CSV table of C-alpha atoms in Angstrom, one decimal:
chain,number,residue,atom,x,y,z
Y,1,MET,CA,66.0,77.4,49.6
Y,2,ALA,CA,64.3,74.6,46.6
Y,3,LYS,CA,61.5,75.9,45.1
Y,4,LEU,CA,58.9,74.2,47.2
Y,5,ARG,CA,56.0,72.0,45.4
Y,6,ARG,CA,52.6,71.3,46.5
Y,7,SER,CA,52.8,67.5,46.3
Y,8,GLU,CA,55.6,67.7,49.0
Y,9,VAL,CA,53.6,69.3,51.4
Y,10,GLU,CA,52.5,67.4,54.0
Y,11,PRO,CA,48.2,68.7,54.6
Y,12,HIS,CA,47.9,68.7,58.5
Y,13,GLU,CA,45.5,66.3,59.9
Y,14,ASP,CA,43.2,69.0,61.1
Y,15,HIS,CA,42.3,72.4,61.4
Y,16,GLY,CA,43.8,72.7,64.8
Y,17,PHE,CA,42.6,74.9,67.8
Y,18,PHE,CA,41.9,78.3,65.3
Y,19,GLY,CA,41.7,77.6,62.0
Y,20,PRO,CA,40.7,79.1,58.2
Y,21,GLY,CA,38.7,82.3,58.7
Y,22,SER,CA,40.2,83.0,62.3
Y,23,VAL,CA,42.1,86.3,63.8
Y,24,VAL,CA,45.3,84.0,64.6
Y,25,TRP,CA,45.8,83.0,61.2
Y,26,LYS,CA,45.1,86.8,59.7
Y,27,VAL,CA,47.5,87.9,62.4
Y,28,TRP,CA,50.3,85.3,62.7
Y,29,SER,CA,50.2,84.6,59.1
Y,30,TYR,CA,51.5,87.4,57.9
Y,31,PRO,CA,55.3,88.4,57.5
Y,32,THR,CA,55.6,90.6,60.6
Y,33,ALA,CA,55.6,87.6,62.9
Y,34,PRO,CA,58.2,85.7,62.3
Y,35,THR,CA,60.5,88.3,62.1
Y,36,VAL,CA,59.9,91.5,64.4
Y,37,GLY,CA,56.9,90.0,66.6
Y,38,PHE,CA,59.1,87.1,67.7
Y,39,GLN,CA,62.2,88.6,67.9
Y,40,ARG,CA,60.3,91.9,70.3
Y,41,ALA,CA,58.6,88.6,72.3
Y,42,VAL,CA,62.2,87.2,72.6
Y,43,VAL,CA,63.6,90.4,73.3
Y,44,VAL,CA,61.5,91.7,76.3
Y,45,GLU,CA,60.7,88.0,77.9
Y,46,GLU,CA,64.9,88.5,79.1
Y,47,LEU,CA,63.7,91.2,81.5
Y,48,ASP,CA,61.6,89.1,83.3
Y,49,PRO,CA,64.7,87.7,86.0
Y,50,PRO,CA,63.2,84.1,86.4
Y,51,LEU,CA,62.9,83.5,82.9
Y,52,VAL,CA,66.2,85.2,81.9
Y,53,ALA,CA,68.0,82.9,84.7
Y,54,ALA,CA,66.5,79.9,82.7
Y,55,VAL,CA,68.2,81.2,79.8
Y,56,HIS,CA,71.4,82.2,81.0
Y,57,ALA,CA,72.0,78.4,82.5
Y,58,THR,CA,71.0,76.8,79.9
Y,59,GLN,CA,73.0,79.1,77.1
Y,60,GLY,CA,71.1,77.8,74.5
Y,61,ILE,CA,70.7,81.2,73.0
Y,62,TYR,CA,74.4,81.1,73.0
Y,63,ARG,CA,75.6,78.2,71.8
Y,64,ARG,CA,73.3,77.6,68.9
Y,65,SER,CA,71.3,81.1,68.3
Y,66,ARG,CA,70.1,80.0,64.7
Y,67,THR,CA,69.0,76.6,66.0
Y,68,ARG,CA,67.1,77.9,69.1
Y,69,TYR,CA,64.7,80.0,67.3
Y,70,ASP,CA,64.2,77.9,64.7
Y,71,ARG,CA,63.1,75.4,67.3
Y,72,THR,CA,61.3,78.5,68.8
Y,73,LEU,CA,59.4,79.7,65.9
Y,74,ARG,CA,58.5,76.2,64.8
Y,75,TYR,CA,57.0,75.9,68.2
Y,76,PHE,CA,54.8,79.1,68.2
Y,77,ALA,CA,53.8,78.5,65.1
Y,78,MET,CA,52.6,74.8,65.0
Y,79,VAL,CA,50.1,76.2,68.5
Y,80,ALA,CA,49.1,78.7,65.5
Y,81,PHE,CA,48.7,76.4,62.3
Y,82,ALA,CA,49.5,72.8,63.4
Y,83,GLY,CA,47.2,69.7,63.6
Y,84,THR,CA,46.1,69.5,67.2
Y,85,ARG,CA,47.5,66.1,67.9
Y,86,GLU,CA,51.0,67.4,67.0
Y,87,VAL,CA,50.3,70.5,68.9
Y,88,CYS,CA,49.1,67.6,72.4
Y,89,ARG,CA,52.6,66.2,71.5
Y,90,ALA,CA,54.3,69.2,71.6
Y,91,ALA,CA,53.4,70.4,74.4
Y,92,ASP,CA,53.9,67.6,75.8
Y,93,VAL,CA,57.5,67.6,75.3
Y,94,LEU,CA,57.7,71.3,76.0
Y,95,VAL,CA,57.0,70.4,79.7
Y,96,LYS,CA,59.8,67.8,79.8
Y,97,ILE,CA,62.5,70.2,78.0
Y,98,HIS,CA,61.6,73.1,80.5
Y,99,SER,CA,61.4,70.7,83.7
Y,100,LYS,CA,65.7,71.3,83.0
Y,101,ALA,CA,65.2,75.1,82.8
Y,102,ILE,CA,65.5,75.4,87.1
Y,103,GLY,CA,67.9,76.6,89.6
Y,104,ASP,CA,68.7,79.5,91.9
Y,105,LEU,CA,68.4,82.6,91.4
Y,106,PRO,CA,71.6,84.7,90.7
Y,107,TYR,CA,70.3,88.2,91.9
Y,108,GLY,CA,68.4,88.5,94.4
Y,109,GLY,CA,67.5,85.1,96.0
Y,110,GLY,CA,65.4,82.4,95.3
Y,111,THR,CA,64.8,79.5,92.7
Y,112,TYR,CA,63.7,79.6,89.3
Y,113,ASP,CA,61.3,76.9,87.4
Y,114,ALA,CA,60.4,77.5,83.3
Y,115,ASN,CA,57.0,75.7,84.1
Y,116,ASP,CA,56.1,77.4,87.2
Y,117,PRO,CA,52.8,79.3,85.5
Y,118,ALA,CA,54.4,83.1,86.4
Y,119,SER,CA,56.6,82.3,84.1
Y,120,GLN,CA,54.6,80.7,81.1
Y,121,LEU,CA,52.3,83.6,81.6
Y,122,TRP,CA,55.0,86.8,81.0
Y,123,ILE,CA,55.9,84.1,77.9
Y,124,GLN,CA,52.3,83.6,76.7
Y,125,LEU,CA,51.2,87.7,77.2
Y,126,THR,CA,54.7,88.9,76.1
Y,127,GLY,CA,54.6,86.8,72.9
Y,128,TRP,CA,50.8,86.9,71.5
Y,129,HIS,CA,51.2,91.5,72.4
Y,130,SER,CA,54.2,91.0,70.6
Y,131,ILE,CA,52.7,89.6,67.3
Y,132,LEU,CA,50.0,91.6,67.0
Y,133,TYR,CA,52.0,94.4,67.9
Y,134,ALA,CA,54.1,94.3,64.7
Y,135,TYR,CA,51.0,93.4,62.6
Y,136,GLU,CA,49.6,96.8,64.0
Y,137,LYS,CA,52.5,98.6,63.5
Y,138,TYR,CA,54.5,97.0,59.8
Y,139,GLY,CA,51.3,95.4,58.8
Y,140,PRO,CA,47.8,95.8,57.6
Y,141,GLY,CA,46.8,98.0,60.9
Y,142,LYS,CA,44.7,97.8,63.9
Y,143,LEU,CA,42.3,95.1,64.1
Y,144,THR,CA,38.7,95.3,64.8
Y,145,GLU,CA,36.9,95.5,68.7
Y,146,ARG,CA,35.2,92.0,66.9
Y,147,GLU,CA,38.7,90.7,66.1
Y,148,GLU,CA,40.6,92.2,69.0
Y,149,ARG,CA,38.1,90.1,71.0
Y,150,GLU,CA,38.4,87.3,69.3
Y,151,TYR,CA,42.3,87.2,69.4
Y,152,TRP,CA,42.4,87.5,72.6
Y,153,GLU,CA,40.0,84.6,73.7
Y,154,ALA,CA,42.3,82.4,71.4
Y,155,CYS,CA,45.3,83.9,73.5
Y,156,ALA,CA,43.2,81.9,76.2
Y,157,VAL,CA,42.9,79.2,74.3
Y,158,ALA,CA,46.5,78.9,73.4
Y,159,ALA,CA,47.3,79.3,77.0
Y,160,GLU,CA,46.3,76.2,77.9
Y,161,LEU,CA,48.9,74.6,76.2
Y,162,GLN,CA,51.7,76.0,78.6
Y,163,THR,CA,51.5,75.3,82.2
Y,164,CYS,CA,49.7,78.5,83.1
Y,165,SER,CA,45.3,79.1,83.7
Y,166,PRO,CA,44.0,80.1,80.4
Y,167,ASP,CA,41.7,82.4,83.5
Y,168,ASP,CA,44.9,84.4,84.2
Y,169,VAL,CA,45.1,86.2,80.4
Y,170,PRO,CA,42.9,89.4,79.8
Y,171,ARG,CA,40.9,89.1,77.2
Y,172,SER,CA,41.2,92.9,76.1
Y,173,ARG,CA,43.6,95.5,75.2
Y,174,GLU,CA,43.5,96.9,79.1
Y,175,GLY,CA,43.5,94.0,80.6
Y,176,VAL,CA,47.0,93.5,78.5
Y,177,ARG,CA,47.8,96.5,79.7
Y,178,ALA,CA,47.0,96.1,83.0
Y,179,TYR,CA,49.6,93.1,83.4
Y,180,PHE,CA,52.3,94.5,81.6
Y,181,GLU,CA,51.9,97.7,84.5
Y,182,ARG,CA,51.5,95.3,87.3
Y,183,MET,CA,54.8,93.0,86.2
Y,184,ARG,CA,57.0,96.6,85.5
Y,185,PRO,CA,58.5,96.6,89.1
Y,186,ARG,CA,59.1,92.6,89.4
Y,187,LEU,CA,61.3,93.0,86.0
Y,188,SER,CA,64.6,94.4,85.4
Y,189,ALA,CA,67.6,94.9,83.3
Y,190,SER,CA,70.3,92.8,85.8
Y,191,PRO,CA,73.9,92.3,83.9
Y,192,ILE,CA,72.6,88.6,82.4
Y,193,ALA,CA,69.7,90.7,80.9
Y,194,ARG,CA,71.2,93.1,78.7
Y,195,GLN,CA,73.4,90.5,77.8
Y,196,ALA,CA,70.6,88.5,76.6
Y,197,MET,CA,68.4,91.0,75.1
Y,198,ASP,CA,71.3,92.4,73.1
Y,199,HIS,CA,72.4,89.0,71.8
Y,200,LEU,CA,68.9,88.4,70.5
Y,201,LEU,CA,68.8,91.9,68.9
Y,202,ARG,CA,71.7,90.5,66.2
Y,203,SER,CA,69.6,89.4,63.7
Y,204,GLU,CA,72.5,88.5,61.6
Y,205,LEU,CA,72.5,85.6,64.5
Y,206,VAL,CA,69.5,83.4,63.0
Y,207,MET,CA,70.5,84.4,58.9
Y,208,PRO,CA,71.7,81.7,56.8
Y,209,PRO,CA,75.6,81.9,55.6
Y,210,VAL,CA,75.8,83.8,51.9
Y,211,PRO,CA,78.0,84.4,49.2
Y,212,ARG,CA,80.3,87.6,49.6
Y,213,TRP,CA,78.5,89.5,47.4
Y,214,ALA,CA,75.2,88.9,49.4
Y,215,GLN,CA,76.9,90.2,52.9
Y,216,PRO,CA,75.8,94.0,52.8
Y,217,VAL,CA,71.9,93.0,51.9
Y,218,SER,CA,71.9,90.4,54.3
Y,219,THR,CA,73.8,93.2,57.1
Y,220,ALA,CA,71.2,96.0,55.7
Y,221,VAL,CA,67.9,93.2,56.1
Y,222,ALA,CA,69.4,92.3,59.5
Y,223,LYS,CA,69.8,96.0,61.2
Y,224,ALA,CA,66.7,96.7,59.1
Y,225,GLN,CA,64.9,94.2,61.6
Y,226,ARG,CA,66.9,95.6,64.7
Y,227,ILE,CA,65.6,99.4,64.3
Y,228,ALA,CA,62.4,97.7,63.4
Y,229,THR,CA,62.3,95.8,66.9
Y,230,ILE,CA,63.3,98.5,69.1
Y,231,ALA,CA,61.1,100.5,68.1
Y,232,THR,CA,58.3,98.4,69.1
Y,233,MET,CA,59.5,99.0,72.6
Y,234,PRO,CA,58.6,101.5,74.8
Y,235,ARG,CA,61.0,104.4,76.2
Y,236,TRP,CA,60.9,103.0,79.5
Y,237,MET,CA,61.8,99.2,78.5
Y,238,ARG,CA,64.6,100.5,76.9
Y,239,GLU,CA,66.6,103.1,79.1
Y,240,MET,CA,65.9,100.3,81.8
Y,241,ALA,CA,68.5,97.7,79.6
Y,242,GLY,CA,70.7,100.6,78.4
Y,243,ILE,CA,69.3,100.4,74.5
Y,244,ARG,CA,69.0,103.5,72.5
Y,245,GLN,CA,68.0,104.0,69.3
Y,246,SER,CA,66.3,108.1,67.9
Y,247,ARG,CA,62.9,109.1,67.9
Y,248,LEU,CA,64.0,109.6,63.8
Y,249,LEU,CA,64.9,106.4,63.6
Y,250,ASP,CA,62.0,105.2,64.6
Y,251,ALA,CA,60.0,106.9,62.4
Y,252,LEU,CA,61.5,106.0,59.8
Y,253,ILE,CA,62.0,102.1,59.6
Y,254,VAL,CA,57.8,102.5,59.7
Y,255,PRO,CA,56.8,102.8,55.7
Y,256,VAL,CA,60.9,100.9,55.4
Y,257,MET,CA,59.2,97.8,56.8
Y,258,ARG,CA,55.0,98.6,55.8
Y,259,THR,CA,56.7,98.2,52.0
Y,260,ALA,CA,59.2,95.5,52.8
Y,261,PHE,CA,56.2,93.0,54.5
Y,262,ALA,CA,53.5,94.3,52.0
Y,263,LEU,CA,55.3,92.9,49.1
Y,264,ALA,CA,56.6,89.7,50.8
Y,265,HIS,CA,53.3,89.0,51.8
Y,266,LEU,CA,52.0,89.3,48.0
Y,267,SER,CA,53.2,85.9,46.9
Y,268,PRO,CA,52.6,82.7,49.0
Y,269,ARG,CA,55.5,80.9,48.0
Y,270,ALA,CA,57.9,84.3,48.5
Y,271,GLU,CA,56.8,84.3,52.2
Y,272,LEU,CA,58.0,80.7,52.6
Y,273,ARG,CA,61.4,80.7,50.7
Y,274,LEU,CA,62.0,83.9,53.1
Y,275,LEU,CA,60.5,81.9,56.3
Y,276,GLY,CA,62.9,79.0,54.5
Y,277,LEU,CA,65.9,81.4,55.5
Y,278,LEU,CA,64.9,82.0,58.6
Y,279,SER,CA,63.5,79.3,60.0
Y,280,PRO,CA,63.5,76.2,57.9
Y,281,SER,CA,61.9,73.7,60.3
Y,282,THR,CA,58.7,76.0,60.5
Y,283,VAL,CA,58.0,75.6,56.5
Y,284,PRO,CA,55.9,72.2,56.6
Y,285,VAL,CA,54.2,73.5,59.8
Y,286,ILE,CA,52.3,77.0,58.1
Y,287,ALA,CA,53.5,76.0,54.2
Y,288,PRO,CA,49.8,73.7,53.9
Y,289,ILE,CA,48.0,77.4,54.9
Y,290,LYS,CA,49.9,79.7,52.8
Y,291,LEU,CA,49.3,77.3,49.8
Y,292,GLY,CA,45.4,76.5,50.1
Y,293,ILE,CA,46.1,72.6,51.3
Y,294,PRO,CA,43.3,71.1,53.4
Y,295,PRO,CA,43.6,69.3,56.3
Y,296,ARG,CA,42.3,65.6,56.0
Y,297,SER,CA,39.6,66.5,58.8
Y,298,PRO,CA,38.1,70.0,58.1
Y,299,GLU,CA,37.6,70.1,62.4
Y,300,VAL,CA,38.6,72.8,64.7
Y,301,LEU,CA,39.3,71.4,68.6
Y,302,THR,CA,39.1,73.0,71.8
Y,303,PRO,CA,42.7,71.6,73.9
Y,304,ALA,CA,40.3,69.7,76.3
Y,305,GLU,CA,38.9,67.4,73.2
Y,306,ALA,CA,42.2,67.4,71.9
Y,307,ARG,CA,43.5,65.7,74.5
Y,308,ALA,CA,40.6,63.5,75.0
Y,309,ARG,CA,40.5,62.6,71.5
Y,310,HIS,CA,44.8,61.9,71.3
Y,311,GLY,CA,45.8,60.7,74.9
Y,312,TYR,CA,47.7,64.0,76.6
Y,313,VAL,CA,47.2,65.4,80.2
Y,314,ARG,CA,47.1,69.0,80.8
Y,315,PRO,CA,50.8,70.6,80.3
Y,316,ALA,CA,50.3,71.8,83.9
Y,317,GLU,CA,49.9,68.0,85.5
Y,318,ALA,CA,52.2,66.2,82.4
Y,319,HIS,CA,55.4,64.8,84.1
Y,320,LEU,CA,54.7,66.1,87.5
Y,321,ASP,CA,57.0,62.2,88.8
Y,322,PHE,CA,60.2,63.6,86.1
Y,323,ARG,CA,60.0,67.2,87.0
Y,324,ALA,CA,60.4,66.2,90.9
Y,325,ARG,CA,63.1,63.7,90.1
Y,326,GLN,CA,65.2,66.6,88.0
Y,327,ALA,CA,64.3,68.9,91.1
Y,328,ALA,CA,65.8,66.4,93.5
Y,329,ARG,CA,68.7,66.4,90.7
Y,330,VAL,CA,69.9,70.0,90.9
Y,331,PHE,CA,68.5,71.2,94.2
Y,332,ASP,CA,69.2,68.1,96.8
Y,333,ALA,CA,72.0,66.3,94.9
Y,334,GLY,CA,73.3,69.7,93.5
Y,335,ARG,CA,73.5,67.8,90.3
Y,336,ALA,CA,72.9,69.3,86.7
Y,337,PRO,CA,69.3,68.4,85.1
Y,338,SER,CA,68.6,65.5,82.6
Y,339,ASP,CA,69.0,66.2,79.3
Y,340,GLN,CA,66.0,63.6,78.5
Y,341,GLY,CA,63.6,66.3,77.3
Y,342,LEU,CA,65.6,67.9,74.5
Y,343,ILE,CA,66.5,64.7,73.5
Y,344,GLU,CA,63.3,64.0,73.3
Y,345,SER,CA,62.2,67.3,71.5
Y,346,GLN,CA,64.0,66.3,68.7
Y,347,GLU,CA,62.0,64.1,66.6
Y,348,ILE,CA,59.4,67.3,67.0
Y,349,LEU,CA,61.2,70.3,66.8
Y,350,GLY,CA,64.1,69.8,65.0
Y,351,PRO,CA,67.3,69.0,65.6
Y,352,LEU,CA,69.8,70.5,68.3
Y,353,ALA,CA,72.4,71.7,66.2
């Protein structure tokens, strides 16, 4: 990645939904977020039968691993850091993208729909919990009680950008734990879930090609991240998914990753260069924050204020006619769903290939 100049960085339109000084910017801007935190989120998510059915049907993580990582991480980062107009637009098109992920469950009967509020809540809480867990384990440590309350309130704000209800988001660590306990009997390490989890733990698949002389370093980095991500997963979850790693490795990886992330965090430009290797399209989202470039308007809006200003409806209510047509194509006509959402998303989330 070429050296990024301040003059080349486009400022955001506003401070988004959280802004400077927020605990979201504090946690999500630490280098644990786009690495171990994000990887943990996408791996753990696969234990939800409807979600992994959608992932398996689209095959995106297998056919275009690096691009899928790049686009998904860009969306996560946009919610945390981008201007409200841009985020509303991305959330709107995401509903169309998810409308493609519908079909019959391969195990146990029933159907799945990626826009289903329960699936969206699972993604939301798994993602936010994983980002925080990685920050606490491999970063500066636990948040204060006040910061933690703010973090989960912010998670509820971000849920307004999904089809789930913010009212269903727990507002405390205890509430989040209770949610995962309620979900536990519904989780399943089916063959397609194990396949997806194993694939997503292969960090080397999302890393850029390197010269032969640098391959040992790249391999070591990918291996370290895999170990670090597995070390964040509870034993019962690993046993369910058939993932094995010794307690010794769990312990040894902690000081290694803490040191590596602390060193990376010393230089914002170094962080951006490293991020550019993993997710080039995410760099423009985070660069203004890392380089201290103020937005054109120093405002922080609520999702409701942003929707009213920019002309968007709530994601749960967005594109209902289009989603109904998709369902008719799949369930009534037995045809493949339209790719319209994916095509439209390229301008916002980056190219598909």
